Short mmCIF file of C-alpha atoms in Angstrom, two decimals:
data_model
loop_
_atom_site.label_atom_id
_atom_site.label_comp_id
_atom_site.label_asym_id
_atom_site.label_seq_id
_atom_site.Cartn_x
_atom_site.Cartn_y
_atom_site.Cartn_z
CA MET K 1 70.52 10.80 25.96
CA ASN K 2 69.17 14.08 24.48
CA LYS K 3 68.55 12.27 21.22
CA LEU K 4 66.58 9.60 23.09
CA TYR K 5 64.37 12.25 24.73
CA LEU K 6 63.84 13.91 21.36
CA CYS K 7 62.77 10.62 19.75
CA ILE K 8 60.33 9.90 22.60
CA ALA K 9 58.88 13.41 22.28
CA MET K 10 58.44 13.07 18.52
CA LEU K 11 56.76 9.67 18.97
CA PHE K 12 54.34 11.17 21.54
CA ILE K 13 53.46 14.05 19.20
CA GLY K 14 52.89 11.64 16.32
CA CYS K 15 50.50 9.52 18.41
CA THR K 16 48.41 12.43 19.67
CA ALA K 17 48.13 14.01 16.21
CA THR K 18 45.66 11.29 15.15
CA SER K 19 43.18 12.09 17.95
CA ASN K 20 40.66 14.90 18.28
CA SER K 21 42.03 18.32 19.15
CA THR K 22 40.42 21.53 20.39
CA THR K 23 41.19 24.66 18.39
CA SER K 24 41.63 28.13 19.85
CA SER K 25 37.98 28.82 19.06
CA GLY K 26 36.90 25.83 21.13
CA LYS K 27 35.73 23.81 18.11
CA ILE K 28 36.64 20.13 18.06
CA THR K 29 38.33 19.08 14.84
CA SER K 30 38.85 15.45 13.88
CA TYR K 31 42.35 14.70 12.63
CA GLY K 32 41.75 10.96 12.52
CA SER K 33 39.34 8.98 10.41
CA GLY K 34 36.98 11.65 9.03
CA ILE K 35 33.81 11.20 6.98
CA ALA K 36 35.67 9.67 4.04
CA GLY K 37 37.34 7.17 6.33
CA LYS K 38 34.16 6.23 8.19
CA THR K 39 32.21 5.74 4.95
CA ALA K 40 34.86 3.93 2.91
CA GLY K 41 33.29 1.20 0.79
CA MET K 42 29.73 2.48 1.31
CA GLN K 43 27.29 3.60 -1.39
CA LYS K 44 27.17 7.39 -1.54
CA TYR K 45 23.95 9.33 -2.20
CA GLU K 46 24.55 12.98 -3.11
CA GLY K 47 21.71 15.48 -2.79
CA TYR K 48 19.90 17.66 -0.27
CA PHE K 49 21.29 15.71 2.69
CA GLU K 50 24.30 13.64 1.68
CA TYR K 51 24.19 10.10 3.07
CA TYR K 52 25.86 6.71 2.79
CA TYR K 53 24.51 3.16 2.83
CA ASP K 54 26.56 0.34 4.35
CA PHE K 55 25.74 -2.98 2.64
CA LYS K 56 27.53 -4.92 5.38
CA THR K 57 25.46 -3.60 8.30
CA ASP K 58 22.28 -2.26 6.60
CA LYS K 59 22.88 1.19 8.06
CA ILE K 60 22.52 4.71 6.71
CA LEU K 61 25.03 7.32 7.84
CA LEU K 62 23.75 10.87 7.35
CA VAL K 63 25.90 13.96 6.83
CA VAL K 64 24.45 16.96 8.67
CA ASP K 65 25.72 20.31 7.39
CA LYS K 66 22.57 22.38 7.97
CA PHE K 67 22.48 23.12 11.68
CA ASP K 68 19.63 25.36 12.91
CA GLN K 69 18.30 25.44 9.35
CA GLU K 70 14.65 24.43 9.11
CA PHE K 71 13.36 21.88 6.62
CA LEU K 72 10.21 19.81 6.18
CA TYR K 73 10.04 16.23 7.42
CA VAL K 74 7.23 14.01 6.10
CA ASN K 75 6.60 10.35 6.86
CA SER K 76 4.23 8.14 4.90
CA LEU K 77 3.27 4.54 4.22
CA SER K 78 4.29 3.41 0.73
CA ALA K 79 3.05 -0.20 1.06
CA GLY K 80 0.01 -0.72 3.26
CA VAL K 81 -2.20 -3.34 4.87
CA GLY K 82 -5.17 -3.27 2.46
CA SER K 83 -8.01 -2.98 4.96
CA ASN K 84 -10.39 -0.03 4.88
CA ASP K 85 -11.49 -0.78 8.45
CA ILE K 86 -7.90 -0.52 9.75
CA GLY K 87 -6.90 2.45 7.60
CA LEU K 88 -3.23 1.76 6.78
CA ASP K 89 -3.40 2.36 3.02
CA ARG K 90 -0.76 2.22 0.34
CA ASN K 91 0.79 5.68 -0.21
CA GLN K 92 -0.93 7.12 2.86
CA LEU K 93 0.52 10.43 4.05
CA GLY K 94 1.57 10.78 7.68
CA HIS K 95 2.70 13.85 9.58
CA SER K 96 4.33 16.91 7.99
CA ARG K 97 6.62 18.78 10.37
CA VAL K 98 9.02 21.70 10.19
CA VAL K 99 12.20 20.48 11.90
CA LYS K 100 15.88 21.35 12.28
CA PHE K 101 19.09 19.75 13.50
CA GLU K 102 20.68 21.18 16.64
CA ARG K 103 23.96 20.20 18.24
CA ARG K 104 24.24 19.70 21.98
CA GLY K 105 27.77 18.56 22.83
CA PRO K 106 28.25 15.05 21.44
CA LYS K 107 24.56 14.71 20.52
CA ILE K 108 22.70 15.84 17.41
CA LEU K 109 19.01 16.53 18.06
CA LEU K 110 16.17 16.64 15.55
CA VAL K 111 13.95 19.42 16.90
CA GLU K 112 10.41 20.42 15.92
CA PRO K 113 9.78 24.11 16.73
CA ASN K 114 6.35 25.13 17.97
CA TYR K 115 4.73 27.04 15.09
CA THR K 116 1.32 27.17 16.75
CA TYR K 117 2.53 30.07 18.92
CA ARG K 118 4.66 32.78 17.29
CA ALA K 119 5.76 36.38 17.35
CA VAL K 120 5.73 37.61 13.76
CA SER K 121 8.10 40.47 14.41
CA ASP K 122 11.57 41.74 13.53
CA ASN K 123 12.29 42.01 17.24
CA VAL K 124 14.45 39.00 18.15
CA ASN K 125 13.68 39.39 21.85
CA GLU K 126 9.93 39.20 21.18
CA GLN K 127 10.44 36.07 19.11
CA LYS K 128 12.58 34.46 21.79
CA ALA K 129 10.08 35.25 24.54
CA VAL K 130 7.32 33.36 22.71
CA GLU K 131 9.65 30.55 21.65
CA ASP K 132 10.68 29.87 25.24
CA ALA K 133 7.13 30.17 26.59
CA PHE K 134 5.83 27.09 24.76
CA ALA K 135 7.32 23.62 24.54
CA LYS K 136 9.02 22.34 21.42
CA SER K 137 9.48 18.65 20.57
CA VAL K 138 12.77 16.76 20.19
CA LEU K 139 11.86 13.94 17.80
CA TRP K 140 15.17 12.05 17.97
CA GLY K 141 18.68 12.15 19.34
CA PHE K 142 21.63 10.96 17.23
CA LYS K 143 25.12 10.04 18.32
CA LEU K 144 27.93 11.82 16.50
CA ILE K 145 30.31 9.47 14.67
CA THR K 146 32.84 11.96 13.34
CA GLU K 147 33.04 15.53 12.06
CA GLU K 148 34.84 17.74 9.58
CA GLU K 149 34.82 21.52 9.84
CA ASP K 150 31.12 22.52 9.73
CA LYS K 151 29.55 19.10 9.13
CA VAL K 152 29.10 15.91 11.11
CA LEU K 153 28.35 12.26 10.38
CA ILE K 154 25.58 10.52 12.33
CA ASP K 155 24.01 7.06 12.28
CA ALA K 156 20.38 7.66 11.27
CA SER K 157 19.44 3.98 10.89
CA ASP K 158 17.39 3.61 14.09
CA PHE K 159 15.46 6.78 13.27
CA PHE K 160 14.43 5.59 9.80
CA LEU K 161 13.71 2.06 11.06
CA SER K 162 11.38 3.31 13.81
CA ASP K 163 7.57 3.19 13.75
CA ALA K 164 7.21 6.84 12.72
CA HIS K 165 3.82 6.22 11.08
CA ASP K 166 2.51 4.59 14.29
CA VAL K 167 1.46 1.35 12.61
CA SER K 168 1.42 -0.49 15.94
CA GLY K 169 -0.79 2.19 17.51
CA THR K 170 -3.20 2.11 14.57
CA LEU K 171 -3.54 -1.67 14.78
CA LYS K 172 -4.16 -1.48 18.52
CA ASN K 173 -6.75 1.30 18.22
CA ALA K 174 -8.56 -0.72 15.55
CA GLY K 175 -8.78 -3.67 17.94
CA GLN K 176 -6.47 -5.82 15.81
CA GLY K 177 -4.04 -6.93 18.50
CA SER K 178 -0.88 -5.75 20.21
CA TYR K 179 2.03 -5.47 17.76
CA THR K 180 5.64 -4.41 18.23
CA LEU K 181 8.31 -3.58 15.67
CA ASP K 182 10.71 -6.47 14.99
CA LYS K 183 13.96 -4.91 13.76
CA SER K 184 15.41 -8.32 12.91
CA ARG K 185 12.80 -8.52 10.13
CA SER K 186 13.09 -4.87 9.07
CA ALA K 187 15.54 -3.32 6.59
CA PHE K 188 16.17 -0.44 4.20
CA TYR K 189 14.35 -0.60 0.87
CA LEU K 190 16.99 0.74 -1.48
CA SER K 191 15.01 0.90 -4.73
CA ARG K 192 12.92 3.71 -3.20
CA THR K 193 15.79 5.33 -1.27
CA LYS K 194 16.95 8.26 -3.41
CA ASN K 195 18.47 11.72 -3.23
CA PHE K 196 17.72 14.91 -5.13
CA PRO K 197 18.94 18.53 -4.92
CA LYS K 198 15.95 19.71 -2.84
CA ASN K 199 14.71 16.52 -1.17
CA SER K 200 16.18 13.35 0.31
CA GLU K 201 14.01 10.22 0.26
CA PHE K 202 14.39 7.13 2.47
CA GLU K 203 12.32 3.96 2.51
CA VAL K 204 12.30 0.96 4.83
CA THR K 205 10.56 -2.38 5.16
CA LEU K 206 9.08 -2.74 8.65
CA THR K 207 7.75 -5.94 10.20
CA PHE K 208 5.45 -5.93 13.22
CA THR K 209 4.86 -9.07 15.27
CA GLY K 210 1.98 -9.70 17.63
CA THR K 211 -0.49 -12.10 19.13
CA SER K 212 -4.28 -12.40 19.19
CA PRO K 213 -4.81 -10.66 15.82
CA GLY K 214 -8.26 -9.29 15.06
CA ASN K 215 -10.54 -10.41 12.24
CA TYR K 216 -9.71 -7.48 9.95
CA ILE K 217 -5.97 -8.13 10.03
CA LYS K 218 -6.57 -11.88 9.63
CA SER K 219 -8.48 -11.21 6.42
CA VAL K 220 -5.66 -9.34 4.66
CA VAL K 221 -2.33 -10.71 5.98
CA PRO K 222 -1.03 -14.19 5.01
CA THR K 223 0.43 -14.80 8.49
CA PRO K 224 -1.43 -12.44 10.87
CA SER K 225 1.23 -12.67 13.58
CA SER K 226 3.67 -10.95 11.18
CA VAL K 227 2.53 -7.74 9.46
CA THR K 228 5.03 -6.25 6.99
CA VAL K 229 4.62 -2.80 5.43
CA ARG K 230 6.89 -0.17 3.91
CA GLN K 231 7.46 3.27 5.43
CA HIS K 232 8.80 6.34 3.65
CA HIS K 233 10.65 9.36 5.04
CA SER K 234 11.21 12.66 3.20
CA PHE K 235 13.56 15.50 4.12
CA ILE K 236 12.44 18.48 2.03
CA GLU K 237 13.87 21.94 1.48
CA LEU K 238 11.32 24.55 2.54
CA PRO K 239 10.04 26.99 -0.11
CA ASP K 240 11.50 30.48 -0.40
CA ASN K 241 9.81 33.47 1.26
CA LYS K 242 8.26 34.85 -1.94
CA TYR K 243 4.93 33.13 -1.36
CA LYS K 244 2.20 35.53 -0.19
CA PRO K 245 -0.18 33.97 2.38
CA ARG K 246 -3.85 34.77 1.89
CA VAL K 247 -6.12 35.52 4.85
CA PHE K 248 -8.77 32.89 5.51
CA ASP K 249 -12.43 33.78 4.92
CA PRO K 250 -14.98 31.12 5.96
CA ARG K 251 -17.24 32.08 3.07
CA ALA K 252 -14.66 30.96 0.51
CA GLY K 253 -14.61 27.26 1.50
CA PHE K 254 -10.86 26.76 1.93
CA PHE K 255 -8.89 24.68 4.40
CA ASP K 256 -6.67 26.82 6.59
CA ILE K 257 -3.70 26.92 8.92
CA THR K 258 -4.14 28.59 12.31
CA TYR K 259 -1.56 30.06 14.67
CA TYR K 260 -1.40 32.64 17.46
CA ASP K 261 0.69 35.76 16.96
CA TYR K 262 1.71 37.48 20.21
CA ALA K 263 3.28 40.39 18.35
CA VAL K 264 0.06 41.86 16.95
CA PRO K 265 -1.28 45.13 18.40
CA ILE K 266 -3.44 44.70 21.50
CA SER K 267 -6.46 45.84 19.50
CA GLU K 268 -6.19 42.82 17.17
CA ASN K 269 -7.07 39.17 17.61
CA ILE K 270 -3.95 37.04 18.15
CA GLU K 271 -5.51 34.16 16.22
CA ARG K 272 -4.29 34.25 12.60
CA ARG K 273 -5.79 32.08 9.86
CA PHE K 274 -4.53 31.66 6.29
CA ILE K 275 -5.85 29.45 3.51
CA THR K 276 -3.95 26.51 2.06
CA ARG K 277 -3.25 26.74 -1.68
CA HIS K 278 -0.63 26.08 -4.32
CA ARG K 279 1.70 28.85 -5.42
CA LEU K 280 0.59 30.14 -8.82
CA GLU K 281 1.92 33.24 -10.59
CA LYS K 282 1.26 34.67 -14.02
CA LYS K 283 4.09 35.00 -16.53
CA ASN K 284 2.53 38.31 -17.53
CA PRO K 285 0.77 39.82 -14.48
CA GLU K 286 -0.71 42.64 -16.57
CA ALA K 287 -2.41 40.32 -19.07
CA GLU K 288 -6.04 39.33 -18.62
CA ILE K 289 -5.14 35.77 -19.66
CA SER K 290 -1.63 34.49 -19.06
CA GLU K 291 0.25 31.23 -18.72
CA ALA K 292 1.63 30.39 -15.29
CA ILE K 293 5.32 30.61 -14.43
CA ASP K 294 5.08 27.13 -12.93
CA PRO K 295 1.82 25.36 -13.81
CA ILE K 296 0.26 22.97 -11.30
CA ILE K 297 0.73 19.43 -12.64
CA TYR K 298 -0.94 16.35 -11.17
CA TYR K 299 0.15 12.83 -12.07
CA LEU K 300 -1.98 9.70 -12.22
CA ASP K 301 -0.82 6.41 -10.70
CA ARG K 302 0.63 4.17 -13.43
CA GLY K 303 -1.14 1.20 -11.84
CA THR K 304 -4.53 2.56 -12.92
CA PRO K 305 -6.14 0.39 -15.66
CA GLU K 306 -8.34 1.44 -18.57
CA PRO K 307 -11.09 2.59 -18.93
CA ILE K 308 -10.69 3.92 -15.39
CA ARG K 309 -7.46 5.69 -16.34
CA SER K 310 -9.11 7.85 -19.00
CA ALA K 311 -12.06 8.66 -16.72
CA LEU K 312 -9.78 9.85 -13.92
CA LEU K 313 -7.68 11.96 -16.29
CA ASP K 314 -10.83 13.57 -17.70
CA GLY K 315 -12.39 14.30 -14.32
CA ALA K 316 -9.26 15.73 -12.73
CA ARG K 317 -8.70 17.98 -15.77
CA TRP K 318 -12.04 19.70 -15.18
CA TRP K 319 -10.20 21.95 -12.75
CA ASN K 320 -8.41 23.67 -15.62
CA GLN K 321 -11.72 25.40 -16.41
CA ALA K 322 -11.69 27.01 -12.97
CA PHE K 323 -8.17 28.32 -13.45
CA GLU K 324 -9.06 29.64 -16.91
CA ALA K 325 -11.94 31.56 -15.34
CA THR K 326 -9.45 33.31 -13.04
CA GLY K 327 -7.18 34.40 -15.91
CA TYR K 328 -4.76 31.50 -16.27
CA LYS K 329 -4.06 29.59 -19.47
CA ASP K 330 -3.03 25.93 -19.17
CA ALA K 331 -2.15 26.49 -15.51
CA PHE K 332 -3.52 23.12 -14.38
CA LYS K 333 -2.53 19.85 -16.05
CA VAL K 334 -3.00 16.15 -15.37
CA GLU K 335 -0.59 13.60 -16.83
CA MET K 336 0.52 10.03 -16.25
CA LEU K 337 3.24 9.60 -13.62
CA PRO K 338 6.58 9.26 -15.45
CA GLU K 339 8.08 5.79 -15.65
CA GLY K 340 10.26 5.14 -12.61
CA ALA K 341 8.97 8.16 -10.66
CA ASP K 342 8.19 7.62 -6.99
CA PRO K 343 4.63 8.67 -6.03
CA MET K 344 5.92 9.62 -2.56
CA ASP K 345 8.50 12.01 -4.06
CA VAL K 346 7.48 15.50 -2.95
CA ARG K 347 8.08 16.87 -6.45
CA TYR K 348 4.95 15.13 -7.76
CA ASN K 349 1.29 15.88 -7.07
CA VAL K 350 -0.17 12.38 -7.35
CA ILE K 351 -3.58 10.73 -7.81
CA ASN K 352 -3.12 7.24 -6.33
CA TRP K 353 -5.27 4.25 -7.29
CA VAL K 354 -5.52 2.28 -4.03
CA HIS K 355 -6.79 -1.28 -3.56
CA ARG K 356 -8.45 -2.55 -0.38
CA SER K 357 -10.22 -5.79 0.52
CA THR K 358 -13.52 -3.92 0.91
CA ARG K 359 -14.97 -0.70 -0.46
CA GLY K 360 -13.92 2.40 1.44
CA TRP K 361 -13.42 6.13 1.35
CA SER K 362 -11.31 8.18 -1.03
CA TYR K 363 -9.22 11.06 0.31
CA GLY K 364 -7.69 14.29 -0.89
CA SER K 365 -4.84 15.59 1.27
CA SER K 366 -1.65 17.57 0.86
CA VAL K 367 1.81 18.31 2.17
CA THR K 368 1.64 21.91 3.35
CA ASP K 369 4.18 24.39 4.65
CA PRO K 370 2.78 24.96 8.17
CA ARG K 371 4.44 28.37 8.35
CA THR K 372 2.46 29.88 5.46
CA GLY K 373 -0.21 27.49 4.18
CA GLU K 374 1.52 26.94 0.84
CA ILE K 375 0.68 23.52 -0.59
CA ILE K 376 3.85 21.72 -1.65
CA LYS K 377 2.37 18.41 -2.77
CA GLY K 378 -1.21 17.42 -3.56
CA HIS K 379 -1.95 13.78 -2.73
CA VAL K 380 -5.13 11.87 -3.64
CA LEU K 381 -6.07 8.32 -2.56
CA LEU K 382 -8.90 6.84 -4.66
CA GLY K 383 -10.38 3.53 -3.50
CA SER K 384 -10.52 1.13 -6.45
CA LEU K 385 -13.74 -0.65 -5.40
CA ARG K 386 -15.88 2.49 -5.61
CA VAL K 387 -16.39 2.18 -9.37
CA ARG K 388 -17.41 -1.47 -8.98
CA GLN K 389 -19.93 -0.52 -6.31
CA ASP K 390 -21.44 2.10 -8.63
CA PHE K 391 -21.68 -0.52 -11.38
CA LEU K 392 -23.55 -2.83 -8.98
CA ILE K 393 -25.96 0.00 -8.13
CA ALA K 394 -26.68 0.45 -11.85
CA GLU K 395 -27.15 -3.29 -12.19
CA GLY K 396 -29.65 -3.28 -9.35
CA LEU K 397 -31.60 -0.42 -10.93
CA LEU K 398 -31.69 -1.87 -14.46
CA ALA K 399 -31.82 -5.58 -13.56
CA PRO K 400 -30.44 -6.73 -16.94
CA TYR K 401 -31.05 -10.41 -16.34
CA ALA K 402 -33.22 -11.42 -19.29
CA GLU K 403 -31.69 -14.33 -21.16
CA GLY K 404 -29.90 -13.30 -24.32
CA VAL K 405 -30.11 -9.57 -23.52
CA LYS K 406 -26.81 -7.69 -23.68
CA VAL K 407 -25.75 -5.85 -20.53
CA PRO K 408 -26.61 -2.17 -21.11
CA GLU K 409 -23.60 0.06 -21.83
CA ALA K 410 -25.24 2.71 -19.69
CA MET K 411 -24.19 0.79 -16.57
CA GLU K 412 -20.48 1.20 -17.20
CA LYS K 413 -20.94 4.75 -18.49
CA MET K 414 -22.70 5.72 -15.28
CA ALA K 415 -19.97 4.15 -13.12
CA LEU K 416 -17.23 5.96 -15.06
CA ALA K 417 -19.15 9.26 -14.95
CA ARG K 418 -19.36 8.93 -11.18
CA LEU K 419 -15.61 8.26 -11.12
CA ARG K 420 -14.91 11.48 -13.04
CA GLN K 421 -16.84 13.40 -10.40
CA LEU K 422 -14.95 11.64 -7.61
CA ALA K 423 -11.58 12.51 -9.18
CA ALA K 424 -12.53 16.18 -9.49
CA HIS K 425 -13.88 16.23 -5.93
CA GLU K 426 -10.78 14.74 -4.28
CA VAL K 427 -8.36 16.80 -6.38
CA GLY K 428 -10.31 19.84 -5.22
CA HIS K 429 -9.47 18.98 -1.61
CA THR K 430 -5.77 18.81 -2.49
CA LEU K 431 -6.03 22.26 -4.08
CA GLY K 432 -7.14 23.61 -0.72
CA TRP K 433 -10.92 23.46 -1.04
CA HIS K 434 -12.84 22.21 1.97
CA ILE K 435 -16.06 21.76 0.02
CA ALA K 436 -14.81 21.34 -3.52
CA MET K 437 -18.11 20.84 -5.38
CA HIS K 438 -20.53 23.10 -3.49
CA PRO K 439 -21.50 26.72 -4.26
CA VAL K 440 -20.09 29.24 -1.82
CA ALA K 441 -21.10 32.78 -0.97
CA ARG K 442 -19.53 35.51 -3.07
CA THR K 443 -16.92 37.55 -1.21
#
């Protein structure tokens, strides 16, 4: 009989050993199917955030091992609609946010701290008082699948397959109909889903369905009731703390970040403003002219044709003269985007050549660290029909319609010259300049 009791006891212990157990420290440890078991047969992506893709279910399982550690989250639109009037362009940047993962029991939350209101102080209590005074934003809640020691596995599929870029809202605001995301026609886009040591990149195909489409959307979509785009998500390691923010001066013509510091002395203004700029340091700080430790390199969209390609390279490179005037040698370069490189990858400053159904604006924007103003990625969108419009203007001025008369070369030269100026202007915005081609007061 004692042997029978012993066998039953051993069987009971063996069964319970495969379930979750609470350690003396109160931490739950999984003794059953851990991360390796839950991701068996899936494609593994090693990098900044390790993740797995399940070909059977079209899901991405994300490993979170950086709790309460801030990083930059950027969403963008890698394949657009093609209408200037709507505004959903190819390679259009979306929001840039500082976020972090927090654990609350069985839930993992993606939290955006409030960096508009701060206490820049070594006093933790001062910092906490300001932090709790203003609301933060929880962007998403994830359900924990399993865990191992100090890392957990979550299903991030619904997060990546959500309308983070607000395509439906943009269509509605443009009067183009009421659209909703159709997840049955949406999926991960694996050729642009990649992982690197300091950034994790995810891309999805999203389809929006709707009724009563407007004229703009009808003009650019083959079946207007079904609008399909691609959306990109980037998880990016934040820069180190060696960057030195520079105080904003309105006479200098820079863009700026603004926040309110409740730790400053009562005699000072709590509003703090710092310019946005790239990090640039001399190899030899004592030299009048020195190369940069890390030069600023911009890359031109490989889809840009000649002779436009050469004109854009020339115009963007004009900025090297400005850096030379400040004591830097070869600190600013413009090259073609490497074969296979993703223009949405945060490691590349990119000049994008963007097509639309009608002529529209060009834009110079950037991914910026909202804590300091440091520009992490310069990002230019150049509308491809601008150069054709300039050519038509030249045609109207010269009226080269006489029979047998060759079209003057000056027409194309003028259009390309205007394109060089446009490239320099928009790149200037991505370097932090508000008015990039206008004289400013000396400081």
